[in-house]
mmCIF file of C-alpha atoms and ligand atoms in Angstrom:
data_model
loop_
_atom_site.group_PDB
_atom_site.id
_atom_site.type_symbol
_atom_site.label_atom_id
_atom_site.label_comp_id
_atom_site.label_asym_id
_atom_site.label_seq_id
_atom_site.Cartn_x
_atom_site.Cartn_y
_atom_site.Cartn_z
ATOM 1 C CA MET A 1 0.000 0.000 0.000
ATOM 2 C CA LYS A 2 1.358 3.348 -1.062
ATOM 3 C CA ILE A 3 0.438 6.349 1.086
ATOM 4 C CA ASN A 4 1.013 9.761 -0.469
ATOM 5 C CA GLY A 5 -0.478 13.247 -0.559
ATOM 6 C CA GLU A 6 -3.428 12.042 -2.634
ATOM 7 C CA THR A 7 -4.488 9.237 -0.294
ATOM 8 C CA GLN A 8 -8.191 9.433 0.636
ATOM 9 C CA ILE A 9 -8.860 8.585 4.265
ATOM 10 C CA ILE A 10 -11.986 6.754 5.378
ATOM 11 C CA GLY A 11 -12.442 6.482 9.130
ATOM 12 C CA PHE A 12 -14.423 4.399 11.580
ATOM 13 C CA PHE A 13 -16.349 5.934 14.531
ATOM 14 C CA GLY A 14 -17.618 3.284 16.933
ATOM 15 C CA SER A 15 -16.985 1.628 20.271
ATOM 16 C CA THR A 16 -16.126 -1.589 18.401
ATOM 17 C CA TYR A 17 -13.131 0.022 16.693
ATOM 18 C CA LYS A 18 -10.744 -2.589 18.099
ATOM 19 C CA THR A 19 -12.637 -5.628 16.826
ATOM 20 C CA SER A 20 -14.297 -4.327 13.659
ATOM 21 C CA LYS A 21 -13.831 -6.462 10.550
ATOM 22 C CA MET A 22 -14.314 -3.458 8.303
ATOM 23 C CA TYR A 23 -10.595 -2.579 8.037
ATOM 24 C CA ALA A 24 -9.793 -5.901 6.393
ATOM 25 C CA MET A 25 -12.797 -5.740 4.065
ATOM 26 C CA TYR A 26 -12.330 -2.201 2.801
ATOM 27 C CA ASN A 27 -8.549 -2.192 2.588
ATOM 28 C CA ALA A 28 -8.573 -5.460 0.621
ATOM 29 C CA ALA A 29 -11.078 -3.939 -1.798
ATOM 30 C CA PHE A 30 -9.051 -0.700 -2.153
ATOM 31 C CA HIS A 31 -5.947 -2.762 -2.864
ATOM 32 C CA THR A 32 -7.672 -4.955 -5.462
ATOM 33 C CA LEU A 33 -9.090 -1.956 -7.284
ATOM 34 C CA ASN A 34 -5.806 -0.078 -6.947
ATOM 35 C CA LEU A 35 -7.621 2.827 -5.288
ATOM 36 C CA ASN A 36 -5.569 5.312 -3.315
ATOM 37 C CA TYR A 37 -7.747 4.961 -0.211
ATOM 38 C CA ILE A 38 -7.165 3.743 3.324
ATOM 39 C CA TYR A 39 -9.696 2.733 6.010
ATOM 40 C CA VAL A 40 -8.566 3.448 9.580
ATOM 41 C CA PRO A 41 -9.977 3.402 13.133
ATOM 42 C CA PHE A 42 -10.548 6.666 15.004
ATOM 43 C CA ILE A 43 -10.889 6.875 18.765
ATOM 44 C CA VAL A 44 -13.722 9.305 19.445
ATOM 45 C CA ASN A 45 -13.269 11.167 22.737
ATOM 46 C CA ASP A 46 -15.464 14.147 21.877
ATOM 47 C CA LEU A 47 -17.968 13.491 19.094
ATOM 48 C CA LYS A 48 -18.498 17.145 18.127
ATOM 49 C CA LYS A 49 -14.764 17.724 17.781
ATOM 50 C CA ALA A 50 -14.339 14.422 15.980
ATOM 51 C CA VAL A 51 -16.916 15.533 13.386
ATOM 52 C CA GLU A 52 -15.112 18.864 13.002
ATOM 53 C CA GLY A 53 -12.036 16.739 12.369
ATOM 54 C CA ILE A 54 -13.711 15.078 9.367
ATOM 55 C CA ARG A 55 -14.168 18.497 7.815
ATOM 56 C CA ASN A 56 -10.917 20.098 8.911
ATOM 57 C CA LEU A 57 -8.677 17.184 8.029
ATOM 58 C CA GLY A 58 -10.299 16.524 4.670
ATOM 59 C CA ILE A 59 -11.330 12.998 5.641
ATOM 60 C CA LYS A 60 -13.354 11.562 2.761
ATOM 61 C CA GLY A 61 -15.883 9.612 4.769
ATOM 62 C CA VAL A 62 -16.591 7.779 8.009
ATOM 63 C CA GLY A 63 -18.379 4.558 8.888
ATOM 64 C CA VAL A 64 -20.465 5.125 12.026
ATOM 65 C CA THR A 65 -21.704 2.581 14.528
ATOM 66 C CA ILE A 66 -22.771 2.189 18.170
ATOM 67 C CA PRO A 67 -22.983 4.499 20.132
ATOM 68 C CA TYR A 68 -22.828 7.382 17.626
ATOM 69 C CA LYS A 69 -25.497 6.602 15.015
ATOM 70 C CA ILE A 70 -28.069 9.007 16.456
ATOM 71 C CA ALA A 71 -25.785 11.280 18.471
ATOM 72 C CA ILE A 72 -23.800 12.310 15.379
ATOM 73 C CA VAL A 73 -26.855 13.554 13.454
ATOM 74 C CA LYS A 74 -26.924 17.013 15.045
ATOM 75 C CA TYR A 75 -23.346 17.744 13.995
ATOM 76 C CA LEU A 76 -23.869 16.976 10.298
ATOM 77 C CA ASP A 77 -24.859 19.443 7.567
ATOM 78 C CA GLU A 78 -27.449 17.262 5.899
ATOM 79 C CA LEU A 79 -29.004 13.805 5.938
ATOM 80 C CA ASP A 80 -30.041 11.960 2.801
ATOM 81 C CA GLU A 81 -33.756 11.096 2.565
ATOM 82 C CA ASN A 82 -33.300 7.584 3.940
ATOM 83 C CA ALA A 83 -31.251 8.646 6.984
ATOM 84 C CA LYS A 84 -33.751 11.446 7.608
ATOM 85 C CA ARG A 85 -36.721 9.104 7.907
ATOM 86 C CA ILE A 86 -34.741 6.664 10.075
ATOM 87 C CA GLY A 87 -33.251 9.414 12.264
ATOM 88 C CA ALA A 88 -29.852 7.708 12.409
ATOM 89 C CA VAL A 89 -26.785 7.376 10.199
ATOM 90 C CA ASN A 90 -24.194 4.666 9.688
ATOM 91 C CA VAL A 91 -22.095 6.579 7.177
ATOM 92 C CA VAL A 92 -20.916 10.163 6.693
ATOM 93 C CA ILE A 93 -19.626 11.444 3.379
ATOM 94 C CA ASN A 94 -17.552 14.606 3.146
ATOM 95 C CA ASN A 95 -18.754 16.284 -0.025
ATOM 96 C CA ASN A 96 -16.288 19.173 -0.439
ATOM 97 C CA GLY A 97 -16.662 20.212 3.187
ATOM 98 C CA LYS A 98 -20.384 19.420 3.433
ATOM 99 C CA LEU A 99 -20.995 16.454 5.731
ATOM 100 C CA ILE A 100 -23.872 14.275 4.564
ATOM 101 C CA GLY A 101 -25.224 11.387 6.634
ATOM 102 C CA GLY A 102 -26.630 8.228 5.084
ATOM 103 C CA ASN A 103 -27.827 4.866 6.346
ATOM 104 C CA THR A 104 -27.246 1.523 4.628
ATOM 105 C CA ASP A 105 -28.391 -0.749 7.491
ATOM 106 C CA GLY A 106 -31.938 -1.295 6.250
ATOM 107 C CA LEU A 107 -31.066 -2.049 2.654
ATOM 108 C CA GLY A 108 -28.161 -4.191 3.873
ATOM 109 C CA GLY A 109 -30.586 -6.263 5.946
ATOM 110 C CA VAL A 110 -33.019 -6.552 3.057
ATOM 111 C CA LYS A 111 -30.242 -7.727 0.731
ATOM 112 C CA ALA A 112 -29.241 -10.370 3.307
ATOM 113 C CA LEU A 113 -32.825 -11.609 3.508
ATOM 114 C CA LYS A 114 -33.233 -11.599 -0.251
ATOM 115 C CA GLU A 115 -30.381 -14.095 -0.518
ATOM 116 C CA VAL A 116 -32.896 -16.652 0.766
ATOM 117 C CA THR A 117 -36.394 -15.262 0.175
ATOM 118 C CA LYS A 118 -38.453 -12.582 -1.487
ATOM 119 C CA ILE A 119 -40.033 -10.091 0.911
ATOM 120 C CA SER A 120 -42.934 -8.701 -1.087
ATOM 121 C CA GLY A 121 -46.253 -9.960 0.331
ATOM 122 C CA LYS A 122 -44.544 -11.893 3.155
ATOM 123 C CA LYS A 123 -45.538 -11.457 6.779
ATOM 124 C CA VAL A 124 -42.457 -10.171 8.563
ATOM 125 C CA ILE A 125 -42.251 -9.961 12.357
ATOM 126 C CA LEU A 126 -39.614 -7.498 13.480
ATOM 127 C CA LEU A 127 -38.418 -7.650 17.088
ATOM 128 C CA GLY A 128 -37.165 -4.257 18.254
ATOM 129 C CA ALA A 129 -37.641 -0.586 17.471
ATOM 130 C CA GLY A 130 -34.147 0.788 18.098
ATOM 131 C CA GLY A 131 -31.790 2.241 15.491
ATOM 132 C CA ALA A 132 -31.245 -0.943 13.468
ATOM 133 C CA ALA A 133 -34.900 -1.964 13.672
ATOM 134 C CA ARG A 134 -35.979 1.470 12.410
ATOM 135 C CA ALA A 135 -33.713 1.139 9.385
ATOM 136 C CA LEU A 136 -35.030 -2.371 8.690
ATOM 137 C CA ALA A 137 -38.669 -1.396 9.153
ATOM 138 C CA PHE A 138 -38.523 1.259 6.426
ATOM 139 C CA ALA A 139 -36.566 -0.991 4.070
ATOM 140 C CA ILE A 140 -39.000 -3.900 4.538
ATOM 141 C CA LYS A 141 -41.944 -1.623 3.849
ATOM 142 C CA ASP A 142 -40.129 -0.405 0.705
ATOM 143 C CA GLU A 143 -40.128 -4.073 -0.390
ATOM 144 C CA ASP A 144 -43.873 -4.354 0.310
ATOM 145 C CA GLY A 145 -43.398 -6.688 3.237
ATOM 146 C CA ASN A 146 -46.396 -7.095 5.534
ATOM 147 C CA LEU A 147 -44.684 -5.837 8.675
ATOM 148 C CA VAL A 148 -45.525 -6.456 12.338
ATOM 149 C CA ILE A 149 -43.383 -4.697 14.953
ATOM 150 C CA VAL A 150 -42.867 -6.065 18.464
ATOM 151 C CA ASN A 151 -41.035 -4.035 21.080
ATOM 152 C CA ARG A 152 -40.571 -4.081 24.838
ATOM 153 C CA THR A 153 -41.256 -0.352 25.213
ATOM 154 C CA GLU A 154 -44.720 0.127 23.766
ATOM 155 C CA GLU A 155 -44.396 3.845 23.031
ATOM 156 C CA ILE A 156 -41.227 3.416 20.962
ATOM 157 C CA GLY A 157 -42.606 0.413 19.078
ATOM 158 C CA ASP A 158 -45.913 2.113 18.412
ATOM 159 C CA ASP A 159 -44.177 5.280 17.150
ATOM 160 C CA LEU A 160 -42.166 3.251 14.660
ATOM 161 C CA ALA A 161 -45.210 1.285 13.540
ATOM 162 C CA LYS A 162 -47.051 4.559 12.888
ATOM 163 C CA ALA A 163 -44.072 6.040 11.032
ATOM 164 C CA VAL A 164 -43.842 3.097 8.617
ATOM 165 C CA GLY A 165 -47.573 2.276 8.499
ATOM 166 C CA SER A 166 -47.457 -1.169 10.089
ATOM 167 C CA LYS A 167 -48.992 -3.061 12.988
ATOM 168 C CA PHE A 168 -47.550 -2.945 16.508
ATOM 169 C CA ILE A 169 -47.981 -5.773 19.014
ATOM 170 C CA GLN A 170 -46.599 -6.556 22.441
ATOM 171 C CA PHE A 171 -44.502 -9.606 23.231
ATOM 172 C CA HIS A 172 -47.385 -11.460 24.886
ATOM 173 C CA GLN A 173 -49.228 -11.338 21.514
ATOM 174 C CA LEU A 174 -46.319 -12.851 19.605
ATOM 175 C CA ASP A 175 -47.437 -16.491 19.933
ATOM 176 C CA LYS A 176 -50.585 -15.801 17.900
ATOM 177 C CA GLU A 177 -48.934 -13.545 15.292
ATOM 178 C CA ILE A 178 -46.032 -15.878 14.611
ATOM 179 C CA LYS A 179 -48.218 -18.843 13.568
ATOM 180 C CA ASP A 180 -48.740 -17.588 10.009
ATOM 181 C CA ALA A 181 -45.596 -15.447 9.748
ATOM 182 C CA ASP A 182 -43.034 -16.035 6.984
ATOM 183 C CA ILE A 183 -40.054 -14.148 8.375
ATOM 184 C CA LEU A 184 -38.887 -13.366 11.925
ATOM 185 C CA ILE A 185 -36.117 -10.842 12.514
ATOM 186 C CA ASN A 186 -34.434 -10.177 15.834
ATOM 187 C CA ALA A 187 -33.257 -6.566 15.664
ATOM 188 C CA THR A 188 -32.840 -6.159 19.418
ATOM 189 C CA SER A 189 -29.579 -6.558 21.284
ATOM 190 C CA ILE A 190 -30.879 -9.674 23.064
ATOM 191 C CA GLY A 191 -28.656 -12.661 22.310
ATOM 192 C CA MET A 192 -25.484 -10.583 22.118
ATOM 193 C CA ALA A 193 -22.357 -11.721 23.946
ATOM 194 C CA PRO A 194 -21.722 -11.875 26.872
ATOM 195 C CA ASN A 195 -25.462 -12.509 27.469
ATOM 196 C CA ASP A 196 -25.679 -14.961 24.606
ATOM 197 C CA ASN A 197 -27.847 -17.503 26.413
ATOM 198 C CA LYS A 198 -30.948 -15.363 25.863
ATOM 199 C CA SER A 199 -33.677 -15.254 23.219
ATOM 200 C CA LEU A 200 -36.873 -13.205 23.144
ATOM 201 C CA VAL A 201 -38.717 -16.029 21.375
ATOM 202 C CA ASP A 202 -39.350 -19.474 22.839
ATOM 203 C CA LYS A 203 -38.516 -22.531 20.769
ATOM 204 C CA GLN A 204 -42.119 -23.765 20.675
ATOM 205 C CA PHE A 205 -43.178 -20.660 18.697
ATOM 206 C CA LEU A 206 -40.806 -21.432 15.819
ATOM 207 C CA HIS A 207 -42.111 -23.453 12.880
ATOM 208 C CA SER A 208 -40.319 -24.888 9.870
ATOM 209 C CA ASP A 209 -41.950 -22.476 7.387
ATOM 210 C CA LEU A 210 -40.366 -19.539 9.176
ATOM 211 C CA ILE A 211 -37.196 -17.826 7.952
ATOM 212 C CA VAL A 212 -35.313 -16.503 10.980
ATOM 213 C CA MET A 213 -32.758 -13.704 10.775
ATOM 214 C CA ASP A 214 -30.835 -12.460 13.803
ATOM 215 C CA ILE A 215 -28.950 -9.236 13.158
ATOM 216 C CA VAL A 216 -26.739 -9.768 16.222
ATOM 217 C CA THR A 217 -23.275 -10.640 14.916
ATOM 218 C CA ASN A 218 -21.521 -11.617 18.138
ATOM 219 C CA PRO A 219 -21.886 -14.558 18.485
ATOM 220 C CA LYS A 220 -22.363 -15.498 14.842
ATOM 221 C CA GLU A 221 -24.938 -18.137 15.782
ATOM 222 C CA THR A 222 -27.177 -16.731 18.495
ATOM 223 C CA LYS A 223 -29.414 -18.791 20.756
ATOM 224 C CA LEU A 224 -32.384 -17.820 18.547
ATOM 225 C CA LEU A 225 -30.623 -19.047 15.398
ATOM 226 C CA LYS A 226 -29.559 -22.292 17.108
ATOM 227 C CA MET A 227 -33.158 -22.985 18.116
ATOM 228 C CA ALA A 228 -34.397 -22.041 14.649
ATOM 229 C CA LYS A 229 -31.944 -24.495 13.069
ATOM 230 C CA LYS A 230 -33.240 -27.256 15.348
ATOM 231 C CA MET A 231 -36.786 -26.431 14.280
ATOM 232 C CA ARG A 232 -35.664 -26.716 10.615
ATOM 233 C CA CYS A 233 -36.177 -23.025 9.848
ATOM 234 C CA LYS A 234 -34.042 -21.376 7.195
ATOM 235 C CA ILE A 235 -31.707 -18.992 8.992
ATOM 236 C CA VAL A 236 -29.900 -15.778 8.056
ATOM 237 C CA TYR A 237 -26.845 -14.679 10.026
ATOM 238 C CA GLY A 238 -26.430 -11.038 11.085
ATOM 239 C CA GLU A 239 -23.055 -11.204 9.401
ATOM 240 C CA ARG A 240 -24.794 -11.148 6.004
ATOM 241 C CA MET A 241 -26.458 -7.821 6.874
ATOM 242 C CA LEU A 242 -23.119 -6.514 8.121
ATOM 243 C CA PHE A 243 -21.567 -7.525 4.822
ATOM 244 C CA TRP A 244 -24.208 -5.916 2.616
ATOM 245 C CA GLN A 245 -24.412 -2.661 4.555
ATOM 246 C CA ALA A 246 -20.629 -2.400 4.121
ATOM 247 C CA VAL A 247 -20.846 -3.142 0.398
ATOM 248 C CA LEU A 248 -23.374 -0.331 -0.013
ATOM 249 C CA LYS A 249 -21.118 2.073 1.896
ATOM 250 C CA PHE A 250 -18.169 1.279 -0.349
ATOM 251 C CA LYS A 251 -20.025 2.751 -3.296
ATOM 252 C CA LEU A 252 -20.725 5.903 -1.281
ATOM 253 C CA PHE A 253 -17.085 6.243 -0.237
ATOM 254 C CA THR A 254 -15.574 5.696 -3.678
ATOM 255 C CA GLY A 255 -18.335 6.035 -6.268
ATOM 256 C CA ILE A 256 -17.238 2.619 -7.505
ATOM 257 C CA GLY A 257 -18.998 -0.746 -7.305
ATOM 258 C CA ILE A 258 -17.393 -3.219 -4.980
ATOM 259 C CA PRO A 259 -15.343 -6.328 -5.749
ATOM 260 C CA ILE A 260 -17.819 -8.442 -3.773
ATOM 261 C CA LYS A 261 -15.712 -11.597 -3.746
ATOM 262 C CA VAL A 262 -12.686 -9.812 -2.284
ATOM 263 C CA MET A 263 -14.734 -8.215 0.465
ATOM 264 C CA GLU A 264 -16.477 -11.482 1.240
ATOM 265 C CA GLU A 265 -13.181 -13.354 1.509
ATOM 266 C CA SER A 266 -11.840 -10.695 3.920
ATOM 267 C CA LEU A 267 -14.948 -10.907 6.093
ATOM 268 C CA TYR A 268 -14.663 -14.679 6.468
ATOM 269 C CA ALA A 269 -10.835 -14.819 6.686
HETATM 270 P P1 LIG B 1 -30.629 0.096 20.079
HETATM 271 O O1 LIG B 1 -30.971 1.278 19.240
HETATM 272 O O2 LIG B 1 -30.044 0.297 21.430
HETATM 273 O O3 LIG B 1 -31.991 -0.783 20.224
HETATM 274 C C1 LIG B 1 -32.048 -1.880 21.093
HETATM 275 C C2 LIG B 1 -33.367 -2.627 20.914
HETATM 276 O O4 LIG B 1 -33.312 -3.794 21.768
HETATM 277 C C3 LIG B 1 -34.598 -1.834 21.351
HETATM 278 O O5 LIG B 1 -35.708 -2.196 20.551
HETATM 279 C C4 LIG B 1 -34.804 -2.328 22.790
HETATM 280 O O6 LIG B 1 -36.151 -2.235 23.204
HETATM 281 C C5 LIG B 1 -34.439 -3.784 22.648
HETATM 282 N N1 LIG B 1 -34.059 -4.366 23.927
HETATM 283 C C6 LIG B 1 -32.935 -4.100 24.647
HETATM 284 N N2 LIG B 1 -32.941 -4.821 25.778
HETATM 285 C C7 LIG B 1 -34.102 -5.537 25.790
HETATM 286 C C8 LIG B 1 -34.689 -6.470 26.684
HETATM 287 N N3 LIG B 1 -34.088 -6.811 27.844
HETATM 288 N N4 LIG B 1 -35.873 -7.036 26.354
HETATM 289 C C9 LIG B 1 -36.499 -6.706 25.188
HETATM 290 N N5 LIG B 1 -35.997 -5.830 24.292
HETATM 291 C C10 LIG B 1 -34.809 -5.254 24.587
HETATM 292 O O7 LIG B 1 -29.611 -0.869 19.333
HETATM 293 P P2 LIG B 1 -29.399 -1.044 17.745
HETATM 294 O O8 LIG B 1 -28.382 -0.084 17.269
HETATM 295 O O9 LIG B 1 -30.730 -1.060 17.101
HETATM 296 O O10 LIG B 1 -28.710 -2.493 17.696
HETATM 297 C C11 LIG B 1 -29.438 -3.666 18.046
HETATM 298 C C12 LIG B 1 -28.576 -4.894 17.719
HETATM 299 O O11 LIG B 1 -28.375 -4.958 16.315
HETATM 300 C C13 LIG B 1 -27.167 -4.872 18.339
HETATM 301 O O12 LIG B 1 -26.856 -6.182 18.731
HETATM 302 C C14 LIG B 1 -26.279 -4.458 17.172
HETATM 303 O O13 LIG B 1 -24.965 -4.943 17.292
HETATM 304 C C15 LIG B 1 -27.001 -5.144 16.018
HETATM 305 N N6 LIG B 1 -26.746 -4.533 14.693
HETATM 306 C C16 LIG B 1 -26.342 -5.353 13.690
HETATM 307 C C17 LIG B 1 -26.127 -4.832 12.428
HETATM 308 C C18 LIG B 1 -25.672 -5.747 11.329
HETATM 309 O O14 LIG B 1 -25.250 -5.237 10.283
HETATM 310 N N7 LIG B 1 -25.773 -7.049 11.486
HETATM 311 C C19 LIG B 1 -26.334 -3.467 12.170
HETATM 312 C C20 LIG B 1 -26.772 -2.661 13.218
HETATM 313 C C21 LIG B 1 -26.978 -3.204 14.492
HETATM 314 P P3 LIG B 1 -36.693 -0.949 24.044
HETATM 315 O O15 LIG B 1 -37.169 0.037 23.023
HETATM 316 O O16 LIG B 1 -37.773 -1.512 24.877
HETATM 317 O O17 LIG B 1 -35.520 -0.446 24.854
#
C-alpha cells in the first residue's frame, strides 16, 4: 500500500473500533481496485470535535456505529432522505466540506434476507424498534413486506409502527402472530455476547416455514438461530447484513462498485 499526498482517508467511529472487521474488508477492496484509499480506526473522545475533524482534516468519509449513530446527526450538515426518515446514520460522506449522513443498514438487511427469500407480500415480524430496527422497518416496507413490529417499550414500538404504516404488538401477543408469519427478525440486542444464552422467542413458537434472521453478529450463531436451526427453519446470520451494509457504503465512499468476492473473503478470513 502506497500512502502519499493524494491518499483518501476513510475512518471508523464506533466503540467496536478494536474488533471491527471493516478494516480488512475495505482495505482489501481498495488494494484490489488499486484505489488510493485507506480505512482506519478513530478513537472518538469528543464526538463534536471528531466531526469537526472530518471536515478540517479533509477525511473523505466515516463509517459510524454504536454508540454514535443518532448522536452524530446534530453535527452533520445534511441527511439523505433515507437517513432522515430513520433518524440515524451509519455513514458520513464529506462532499467538499459538506458532511452528509446516510444509512445503509436497512437495505443491507433486506439484501441479506433476499439471498434466501423474497419479501414482497410476506408477513415479517420485526423484534425491536431501536436504530437498526428502524432502518429495517422502512426498508421492509419499501419491499412491500407485511410488517408487524414487536417491542418491549410500547411507546417506541408504536411510534415506529405509525411512522412506517405497520402493525404494533406486544410480546405477549407474539405467539398468535407468529403462527402464520413467513419471516422473523431479531433486531434487538438480546442474544449478544456476553449474554448470549438469551432469546426473546421461545422454541415452541418457531415453525419450519419460518425464515429466521438475527442481526446480532456476536456470536455469529445466536441462541435464537440455534433454536431455529433445530426447528428446521431457514436462517440468516447477522453477518450477512453486516456484509451488505458495508458493500453499499463502499459505493458511497468511492463512487465505484465493490469487488464483492474480495470483500467477502476478507470478512470470512
Ligand atoms: P438500540 O438502538 O439500542 O436498540 C435496542 C433494541 O433492543 C430496542 O428495541 C430495545 O427495546 C431492545 N431491547 C434491549 N434490551 C431488551 C430487553 N431486555 N428485552 C427486550 N428488548 C430489549 O440498538 P441497535 O443499534 O438497534 O442495535 C441492536 C442490535 O443490532 C445490536 O446487537 C447491534 O450490534 C445489532 N446490529 C447489527 C447490524 C448488522 O449489520 N448485522 C447493524 C446494526 C446493528 P426498548 O425500546 O424496549 O428499549
